[in-house]
């Protein structure tokens, strides 16, 4: 669980990032979860674009993806969600 200060720091760090994973009309599939898991392992902090054609809110989709990958939802704005999962070793972020 992230504290408010950590969440604020991560929001600032994510500001310059581009979305890495896109969730389209097929919704949240096993392939999307695997792609997101690999991306979190590489980057720790990333943006996800969730299209309106998924038929659900960005917040609910982000929460489901975070639960499936063991990540934390940092921020949700419009169709963009920011997720964070810190590596056990060699992390780029000192929280």
Coordinates of C-alpha atoms in Angstrom, one line a residue:
X1 CA 0.0 0.0 0.0
X2 CA 1.3 3.4 -1.0
X3 CA 1.3 6.4 1.3
X4 CA 0.0 9.8 0.1
X5 CA 3.6 11.1 -0.1
X6 CA 4.8 8.1 -2.1
X7 CA 1.7 8.3 -4.4
X8 CA 2.4 12.0 -5.0
X9 CA 6.1 11.3 -5.8
X10 CA 5.1 8.6 -8.3
X11 CA 2.5 10.8 -10.0
X12 CA 5.3 13.3 -10.7
X13 CA 7.6 10.6 -12.0
X14 CA 4.9 9.2 -14.3
X15 CA 4.0 12.6 -15.8
X16 CA 6.5 12.2 -18.6
X17 CA 5.7 8.6 -19.4
X18 CA 3.7 7.4 -22.4
X19 CA 1.2 4.6 -22.1
X20 CA 2.9 1.2 -22.5
X21 CA -0.1 -1.2 -22.4
X22 CA -3.4 -0.6 -24.2
X23 CA -6.6 -2.3 -23.2
X24 CA -9.0 -2.4 -26.2
X25 CA -12.4 -3.6 -27.1
X26 CA -11.6 -7.2 -26.0
X27 CA -11.2 -6.0 -22.5
X28 CA -8.9 -7.5 -19.9
X29 CA -7.6 -10.8 -21.3
X30 CA -4.9 -13.2 -20.1
X31 CA -2.6 -11.8 -22.8
X32 CA -3.1 -8.2 -21.5
X33 CA -2.3 -9.3 -17.9
X34 CA 0.9 -11.2 -19.1
X35 CA 2.0 -8.1 -21.1
X36 CA 1.4 -5.9 -18.2
X37 CA 3.2 -8.2 -15.8
X38 CA 6.3 -8.2 -18.0
X39 CA 6.2 -4.4 -18.4
X40 CA 5.9 -3.9 -14.7
X41 CA 8.9 -6.2 -14.2
X42 CA 10.9 -4.1 -16.6
X43 CA 9.7 -0.6 -15.7
X44 CA 8.1 -0.7 -12.2
X45 CA 6.0 2.5 -13.0
X46 CA 3.9 2.7 -16.1
X47 CA 0.9 4.2 -17.8
X48 CA -2.0 2.1 -19.2
X49 CA -4.5 3.4 -21.7
X50 CA -8.0 1.9 -21.2
X51 CA -10.3 2.6 -24.1
X52 CA -14.0 3.4 -23.6
X53 CA -14.9 0.4 -25.9
X54 CA -14.0 -2.0 -23.0
X55 CA -17.4 -1.2 -21.6
X56 CA -16.2 -0.4 -18.1
X57 CA -14.8 2.5 -16.1
X58 CA -11.1 3.2 -16.1
X59 CA -11.0 2.9 -12.3
X60 CA -12.5 -0.6 -12.2
X61 CA -10.3 -1.9 -15.1
X62 CA -7.2 -0.4 -13.3
X63 CA -8.1 -2.1 -10.0
X64 CA -8.6 -5.4 -11.7
X65 CA -5.3 -5.2 -13.5
X66 CA -3.5 -4.1 -10.3
X67 CA -5.0 -7.0 -8.4
X68 CA -4.0 -9.5 -11.1
X69 CA -0.4 -8.3 -11.2
X70 CA 0.2 -7.4 -7.6
X71 CA 0.6 -3.7 -8.4
X72 CA -0.8 -0.5 -6.8
X73 CA -2.9 2.0 -8.6
X74 CA -1.2 5.4 -8.4
X75 CA -3.6 7.5 -10.4
X76 CA -6.5 7.3 -12.8
X77 CA -7.3 10.3 -15.0
X78 CA -9.6 10.0 -18.0
X79 CA -8.7 6.8 -19.9
X80 CA -5.2 6.6 -18.4
X81 CA -4.2 4.7 -15.3
X82 CA -0.8 4.7 -13.6
X83 CA 0.4 1.4 -12.0
X84 CA 3.4 0.8 -9.8
X85 CA 5.0 -2.5 -8.6
X86 CA 8.4 -2.2 -6.9
X87 CA 11.0 -4.8 -7.6
X88 CA 12.5 -6.6 -4.6
X89 CA 16.0 -6.0 -5.8
X90 CA 17.6 -3.3 -7.9
X91 CA 14.6 -0.9 -7.7
X92 CA 14.8 2.5 -9.4
X93 CA 12.5 4.0 -6.7
X94 CA 13.4 4.4 -3.1
X95 CA 10.1 4.7 -1.2

